[in-house]
Amino acid sequence: MLVLGIETSCDETAAAVVEDGHTIRSNVIASQHDLHRPFGGVVPEVAARAHAERITALIDEALVKANCKPKEIGGIAVVNRPGLVGALLVGISAAKGLALAWDLPLVGVDHIVAHVYAAYLAGFHVYPHISLIVSGGHTCLYRVNGPGALEVLGQTADDAAGEAFDKVAQMLGLGFPGGPALSRCAEKGNPRAIAFPRANPNEKPGDSLVFSFSGLKTAVFYHLREPGKNTRALRTISDPERADVAASFQETACAILVEKTLAACRQTGIRDVAVGGGVACNRRLRALFAERAAQDLQGGRVFFPPPDLCADNAAMTAGLGWHRLSQGGRDPLDLEADPTPKRQG
Ligand code: KG4
Ligand code: ZN
C-alpha cells in the first residue's frame, strides 16, 4: 500500500510517499529557515502561513516524484501531535481535504514516535532497542519493542537538547538555525577549553535517565556575561574564544546524551541503540557514540539514520502511518491537532 505522509508540526513543510512502511518513493521538504532567520527563532504565525502557502504544491511534488497518481494512494498519514498548533492545523486540514476528495482513510501520527520510526525506515530492524530522540522540542529515551511500540525510560526535565544548541548559538551570535551553525563553529575550537557542568551534583553518575540542559545553558550564559555587571549584556569575544565555547558546550551536551543512553542500556540490558531527531545530525554526537559503543556495548551497535531522515520529514510519518492503515485503522475526519506531547509510560 502506498501512503501519503504530511508533516507540518514546526518549520518544515514536508510530504512523502512510502510503500508498505519501508520503501521511500518520494520525500520532499520545504524548509522555512530563511523566513525565521531575521527573528532568531521559529515564529508560529509565520510558520503556519508558510505551510498554508506551500503545502498543496509540495504534495503535488511528492506524488510526481513518486511517479504515482492519487488513485494509487491507499491512505493518508498526517502528524497531528505534538507541535505548534497553527502549523499542525495546516497539515491536518490538507490531509482531511484529500481524504474526503479521494475517499481515502486517514490516520493521525505522533511526531516523536515517527522520529523513532525513522531508524526502521533507514533499515534498522533490531528489537528491542533503546532509542534516543534529540530534537528542537524533545529529548527522550525509549525502550522500543517494535515499530511504533515504545516505553518511555526518561526525558528532559526542562530544555530539549536542540533548544540548548539553538540558545547557545544565539548567545554566540551564530544565527538561526543554531545547531548546525554551532557544530560548524565548534570544529575550530578546543572541546576541553572550558569545563561546563555535566550533571546535577546530587546525582550519582549514570543513575538517572532524566535530562536537564537549562543548567548547562545558564553556565554558558554566565561564562559569556559582561563581568562585574548585573545585566544580561554579553561581552565581546574573539573568534577563537567563540570556537572554544562552542566546542566545550557541544562536548558537554553530547557527553550527557551518550552517558544517559548508555545508562539506559545498562539498566535494561539492551545493547542496541538508534538515535533520531535533528540533533542526531551532529557529527560530534555520532563520533562520541561510535567511540563509546566500542567500549561499552559489547557487540551492540548505535544506529544513526541518514541526516534527511533524522531532521523533520514526512517519510517517517507515512511509514509509521502504514502500520495502522494496513490493519484497517483510521481516524475520523474531525481529527484534532494536539500541541502537547503525549505522556507515555
Ligand atoms: O527534529 P528536528 O528537525 O525538529 C524538531 O522536531 O524540533 O530538530 C531540529 C533541532 C534544532 O534545534 C536544530 O538546531 C538541531 O535540531 N540540529 C542540530 C544539528 N542539526 C540540527 N543540533 C546540533 N548539531 C547539528 N548538526
Ligand atoms: Zn522533529
Coordinates of C-alpha atoms and ligand atoms in Angstrom, one line a residue:
M1 CA 0.0 0.0 0.0
L2 CA 1.2 3.5 -0.9
V3 CA 0.8 6.0 1.9
L4 CA 0.9 9.8 1.5
G5 CA 2.6 11.4 4.6
I6 CA 2.2 15.0 5.6
E7 CA 4.2 16.8 8.2
T8 CA 3.8 20.5 9.3
S9 CA 4.5 20.4 13.0
C10 CA 7.1 23.1 13.2
D11 CA 9.1 24.9 10.5
E12 CA 9.5 22.3 7.7
T13 CA 6.6 21.7 5.3
A14 CA 7.0 18.1 4.2
A15 CA 5.2 15.5 2.1
A16 CA 6.3 11.9 1.1
V17 CA 5.0 8.7 -0.5
V18 CA 6.1 5.5 1.2
E19 CA 5.3 1.9 0.1
D20 CA 4.4 -0.7 2.7
G21 CA 6.0 1.2 5.6
H22 CA 9.5 0.7 4.3
T23 CA 10.2 1.8 0.7
I24 CA 10.5 5.6 0.2
R25 CA 9.1 6.6 -3.2
S26 CA 9.5 10.3 -2.6
N27 CA 10.4 12.6 0.4
V28 CA 10.1 16.4 -0.2
I29 CA 10.8 19.1 2.3
A30 CA 10.4 22.9 2.1
S31 CA 12.5 24.5 4.8
Q32 CA 11.4 27.8 6.3
H33 CA 14.7 28.7 7.8
D34 CA 15.1 31.9 5.7
L35 CA 11.7 33.2 6.9
H36 CA 12.5 32.7 10.6
R37 CA 16.2 33.7 10.5
P38 CA 15.5 37.5 11.0
F39 CA 13.6 36.7 14.2
G40 CA 16.3 34.4 15.6
G41 CA 13.8 31.6 16.1
V42 CA 10.6 30.0 14.8
V43 CA 7.6 32.4 14.7
P44 CA 4.5 30.3 15.0
E45 CA 2.2 32.5 12.9
V46 CA 4.9 32.9 10.2
A47 CA 5.3 29.1 10.2
A48 CA 1.6 28.4 9.8
R49 CA 1.2 30.9 6.9
A50 CA 4.2 29.5 5.1
H51 CA 2.8 25.9 5.5
A52 CA -0.5 27.1 4.0
E53 CA 1.2 28.7 1.0
R54 CA 3.4 25.7 0.3
I55 CA 1.5 22.5 1.3
T56 CA -0.5 21.9 -1.9
A57 CA 2.4 22.3 -4.3
L58 CA 4.6 20.1 -2.1
I59 CA 2.0 17.3 -2.0
D60 CA 1.8 17.5 -5.8
E61 CA 5.6 17.3 -6.0
A62 CA 5.7 14.3 -3.7
L63 CA 3.2 12.5 -6.0
V64 CA 5.1 13.4 -9.1
K65 CA 8.4 12.3 -7.7
A66 CA 6.9 9.0 -6.5
N67 CA 5.5 8.6 -10.1
C68 CA 2.1 7.9 -8.7
K69 CA -1.5 9.1 -9.3
P70 CA -3.9 9.9 -6.4
K71 CA -5.9 6.8 -7.2
E72 CA -2.8 4.6 -6.4
I73 CA -2.6 6.0 -2.9
G74 CA -4.1 3.7 -0.2
G75 CA -4.2 6.1 2.8
I76 CA -3.0 9.3 4.3
A77 CA -0.9 9.8 7.4
V78 CA -0.6 13.2 9.0
V79 CA 1.3 14.5 12.0
N80 CA -1.4 15.8 14.5
R81 CA 0.8 15.9 17.7
P82 CA 2.9 17.4 19.2
G83 CA 3.8 20.7 17.6
L84 CA 2.8 24.3 17.0
V85 CA -1.0 24.2 16.9
G86 CA -1.4 26.6 14.0
A87 CA 1.2 24.8 12.0
L88 CA -0.2 21.3 12.7
L89 CA -3.7 22.5 11.6
V90 CA -2.5 23.3 8.1
G91 CA -1.2 19.8 7.5
I92 CA -4.3 18.2 9.2
S93 CA -6.7 20.4 7.1
A94 CA -4.8 19.4 3.9
A95 CA -4.9 15.7 4.9
K96 CA -8.6 15.8 5.7
G97 CA -9.5 17.6 2.4
L98 CA -7.6 15.0 0.4
A99 CA -9.0 12.1 2.4
L100 CA -12.5 13.4 1.6
A101 CA -11.9 14.2 -2.0
W102 CA -10.0 11.0 -2.8
D103 CA -12.1 8.8 -0.5
L104 CA -9.1 7.6 1.5
P105 CA -8.6 6.5 5.1
L106 CA -6.7 9.0 7.3
V107 CA -4.6 8.4 10.4
G108 CA -3.0 10.9 12.8
V109 CA 0.6 10.2 13.7
D110 CA 2.7 11.3 16.7
H111 CA 5.7 13.3 15.5
I112 CA 8.1 11.9 18.2
V113 CA 7.1 8.3 17.6
A114 CA 7.7 9.0 13.9
H115 CA 11.2 10.2 14.7
V116 CA 11.8 6.8 16.5
Y117 CA 10.4 5.0 13.4
A118 CA 13.0 6.8 11.1
A119 CA 15.5 4.1 12.2
Y120 CA 13.3 1.3 11.0
L121 CA 12.7 3.2 7.7
A122 CA 16.5 3.5 7.3
G123 CA 16.9 -0.3 7.7
F124 CA 17.5 -0.8 11.4
H125 CA 15.1 -3.6 12.3
V126 CA 16.6 -4.7 15.6
Y127 CA 14.2 -5.1 18.6
P128 CA 14.1 -4.4 21.4
H129 CA 16.4 -1.4 21.1
I130 CA 17.0 1.9 23.0
S131 CA 16.0 5.0 21.1
L132 CA 17.4 8.4 21.9
I133 CA 15.3 11.2 20.3
V134 CA 17.0 14.6 20.3
S135 CA 15.2 17.4 18.5
G136 CA 14.4 21.1 19.0
G137 CA 11.5 20.4 21.3
H138 CA 12.2 16.9 22.7
T139 CA 14.8 14.8 24.4
C140 CA 13.6 11.4 25.2
L141 CA 14.9 7.9 25.8
Y142 CA 12.7 4.9 24.9
R143 CA 12.7 1.2 25.0
V144 CA 11.4 0.3 21.5
N145 CA 9.8 -3.2 21.4
G146 CA 8.6 -3.0 17.7
P147 CA 7.7 -0.4 15.1
G148 CA 5.7 2.2 16.9
A149 CA 5.7 0.3 20.3
L150 CA 7.5 2.4 22.8
E151 CA 8.0 2.7 26.6
V152 CA 9.4 6.0 27.9
L153 CA 12.6 5.5 30.0
G154 CA 13.5 9.1 30.5
Q155 CA 13.0 12.6 29.2
T156 CA 14.2 16.2 29.8
A157 CA 13.0 18.0 32.9
D158 CA 13.5 21.4 31.2
D159 CA 15.0 22.3 27.8
A160 CA 15.4 20.0 24.9
A161 CA 19.0 19.3 23.6
G162 CA 18.3 21.1 20.3
E163 CA 16.8 24.1 22.2
A164 CA 20.1 24.3 24.2
F165 CA 22.1 24.2 21.0
D166 CA 19.9 26.9 19.5
K167 CA 20.1 29.2 22.6
V168 CA 23.9 28.8 23.0
A169 CA 24.3 29.5 19.2
Q170 CA 22.2 32.7 19.7
M171 CA 24.4 33.8 22.6
L172 CA 27.5 33.3 20.4
G173 CA 25.9 35.3 17.6
L174 CA 25.9 32.3 15.3
G175 CA 22.4 32.9 13.8
F176 CA 19.5 30.6 13.1
P177 CA 19.1 27.6 13.0
G178 CA 21.7 27.4 15.8
G179 CA 22.5 23.7 16.0
P180 CA 24.3 23.3 12.6
A181 CA 26.0 26.7 12.9
L182 CA 27.3 25.9 16.4
S183 CA 28.5 22.5 15.2
R184 CA 30.5 24.1 12.3
C185 CA 32.0 26.8 14.7
A186 CA 33.0 24.0 17.2
E187 CA 35.1 22.3 14.6
K188 CA 37.7 25.1 15.1
G189 CA 37.6 25.1 18.9
N190 CA 39.1 23.1 21.8
P191 CA 36.4 20.9 23.4
R192 CA 38.4 20.9 26.7
A193 CA 38.9 24.7 26.9
I194 CA 36.1 25.2 29.4
A195 CA 34.7 22.7 31.9
F196 CA 31.0 23.2 31.8
P197 CA 28.9 21.3 34.3
R198 CA 27.8 17.8 33.1
A199 CA 25.4 16.7 35.8
N200 CA 23.3 17.6 38.8
P201 CA 25.9 17.4 41.6
N202 CA 23.4 15.4 43.7
E203 CA 23.0 12.7 41.1
K204 CA 25.1 9.5 41.1
P205 CA 26.8 9.3 37.7
G206 CA 24.8 7.2 35.2
D207 CA 21.8 6.7 37.6
S208 CA 19.1 9.0 36.4
L209 CA 17.6 8.9 32.9
V210 CA 16.2 12.4 33.3
F211 CA 18.0 15.0 31.2
S212 CA 18.5 18.6 32.1
F213 CA 20.0 21.2 29.8
S214 CA 18.9 24.5 31.4
G215 CA 21.9 24.5 33.9
L216 CA 24.4 24.0 31.1
K217 CA 22.8 26.8 29.1
T218 CA 22.9 29.1 32.1
A219 CA 26.6 28.1 32.7
V220 CA 27.4 29.2 29.1
F221 CA 25.5 32.5 29.8
Y222 CA 27.5 33.2 32.9
H223 CA 30.7 32.4 31.1
L224 CA 29.8 34.9 28.4
R225 CA 28.3 37.6 30.6
E226 CA 30.0 41.0 30.9
P227 CA 32.0 40.8 34.1
G228 CA 31.0 42.9 37.1
K229 CA 27.7 43.9 35.7
N230 CA 24.3 42.7 36.8
T231 CA 22.9 42.8 33.3
R232 CA 22.1 40.3 30.5
A233 CA 24.8 42.0 28.4
L234 CA 27.3 39.6 26.9
R235 CA 31.0 40.5 26.5
T236 CA 32.6 40.8 23.1
I237 CA 34.6 37.6 22.3
S238 CA 37.2 36.8 19.7
D239 CA 36.6 34.1 17.0
P240 CA 39.0 31.6 18.7
E241 CA 37.2 32.0 22.1
R242 CA 33.8 31.7 20.4
A243 CA 35.0 28.4 18.8
D244 CA 36.3 27.2 22.2
V245 CA 32.9 27.9 23.9
A246 CA 31.0 26.2 21.1
A247 CA 33.3 23.1 21.2
S248 CA 33.2 22.9 25.0
F249 CA 29.4 23.3 25.1
Q250 CA 29.0 20.7 22.3
E251 CA 31.3 18.2 24.0
T252 CA 29.4 18.6 27.3
A253 CA 25.9 18.3 25.7
C254 CA 27.0 15.3 23.6
A255 CA 28.6 13.6 26.6
I256 CA 25.3 14.0 28.6
L257 CA 23.3 12.4 25.8
V258 CA 25.7 9.5 25.4
E259 CA 26.1 8.8 29.2
K260 CA 22.3 8.7 29.8
T261 CA 21.8 6.5 26.7
L262 CA 24.5 4.0 27.9
A263 CA 22.9 4.1 31.4
A264 CA 19.6 3.1 29.8
C265 CA 21.4 0.2 28.1
R266 CA 22.9 -0.9 31.4
Q267 CA 19.6 -0.6 33.2
T268 CA 17.6 -2.6 30.6
G269 CA 20.3 -5.0 29.5
I270 CA 19.6 -3.9 25.9
R271 CA 22.8 -3.3 23.8
D272 CA 21.4 -1.9 20.5
V273 CA 20.7 1.8 20.2
A274 CA 19.1 4.1 17.5
V275 CA 19.3 7.9 17.6
G276 CA 17.0 10.3 15.8
G277 CA 15.7 13.9 15.7
G278 CA 17.6 16.9 14.2
V279 CA 20.4 16.9 16.8
A280 CA 21.3 13.3 15.6
C281 CA 22.8 15.1 12.5
N282 CA 25.6 16.4 14.9
R283 CA 28.9 14.9 13.8
R284 CA 30.5 15.0 17.3
L285 CA 27.5 13.2 18.8
R286 CA 27.9 10.5 16.1
A287 CA 31.7 10.2 16.7
L288 CA 31.3 10.1 20.5
F289 CA 28.6 7.3 20.3
A290 CA 30.9 5.4 18.0
E291 CA 33.8 5.7 20.5
R292 CA 31.8 4.7 23.5
A293 CA 29.8 1.9 21.7
A294 CA 33.1 0.1 21.0
Q295 CA 33.9 0.2 24.8
D296 CA 30.6 -0.1 26.4
L297 CA 28.1 -2.0 24.3
Q298 CA 29.8 -5.4 23.9
G299 CA 28.8 -6.1 20.3
G300 CA 25.7 -3.9 20.4
R301 CA 25.5 -1.1 17.8
V302 CA 24.5 2.5 17.6
F303 CA 22.5 3.3 14.5
F304 CA 22.0 6.7 13.0
P305 CA 19.6 7.2 10.1
P306 CA 20.9 9.5 7.3
P307 CA 20.6 13.2 8.1
D308 CA 17.5 13.7 5.9
L309 CA 15.6 11.1 8.0
C310 CA 16.9 12.5 11.3
A311 CA 15.6 16.0 10.7
D312 CA 11.8 16.6 10.3
N313 CA 10.4 14.8 7.2
A314 CA 7.2 13.2 6.1
A315 CA 8.6 9.8 5.1
M316 CA 8.8 8.8 8.7
T317 CA 5.1 9.9 9.1
A318 CA 4.0 7.9 6.1
G319 CA 6.0 4.8 7.1
L320 CA 4.6 4.8 10.7
G321 CA 1.1 5.6 9.5
W322 CA 1.2 2.5 7.2
H323 CA 1.3 0.2 10.2
R324 CA -2.2 1.4 11.4
L325 CA -3.7 1.9 7.9
S326 CA -2.7 -1.6 6.8
Q327 CA -4.5 -3.1 9.8
G328 CA -7.7 -1.2 8.9
G329 CA -7.0 1.6 11.4
R330 CA -8.4 5.1 10.7
D331 CA -9.2 8.4 12.4
P332 CA -12.4 10.4 11.9
L333 CA -12.5 13.5 9.8
D334 CA -12.8 15.6 13.0
L335 CA -9.2 14.6 14.0
E336 CA -7.8 17.4 16.0
A337 CA -4.4 19.0 16.5
D338 CA -2.8 18.2 19.9
P339 CA 0.1 20.6 20.6
T340 CA 1.3 18.8 23.8
P341 CA 3.5 15.7 23.8
K342 CA 1.6 12.5 24.8
R343 CA 3.0 11.2 28.1
Q344 CA 3.8 7.6 27.5
G345 CA 4.6 5.2 30.3
Ligands
KG4_1 O1 13.9 17.1 14.7 P1 14.1 18.5 14.2 O2 14.4 18.7 12.8 O3 12.8 19.4 14.6 C1 12.1 19.2 15.8 O4 11.3 18.3 15.9 O5 12.4 20.1 16.7 O6 15.2 19.1 15.1 C2 15.6 20.5 15.0 C3 16.7 20.7 16.0 C4 17.1 22.2 16.1 O7 17.2 22.6 17.5 C5 18.5 22.2 15.4 O8 19.3 23.3 15.9 C6 19.0 20.9 15.8 O9 17.9 20.0 15.6 N1 20.1 20.5 14.9 C7 21.4 20.3 15.3 C8 22.2 19.9 14.2 N2 21.3 19.9 13.1 C9 20.1 20.3 13.6 N3 21.9 20.4 16.6 C10 23.2 20.1 16.7 N4 24.0 19.8 15.7 C11 23.6 19.7 14.4 N5 24.4 19.4 13.4
ZN2 ZN 11.1 16.7 14.9

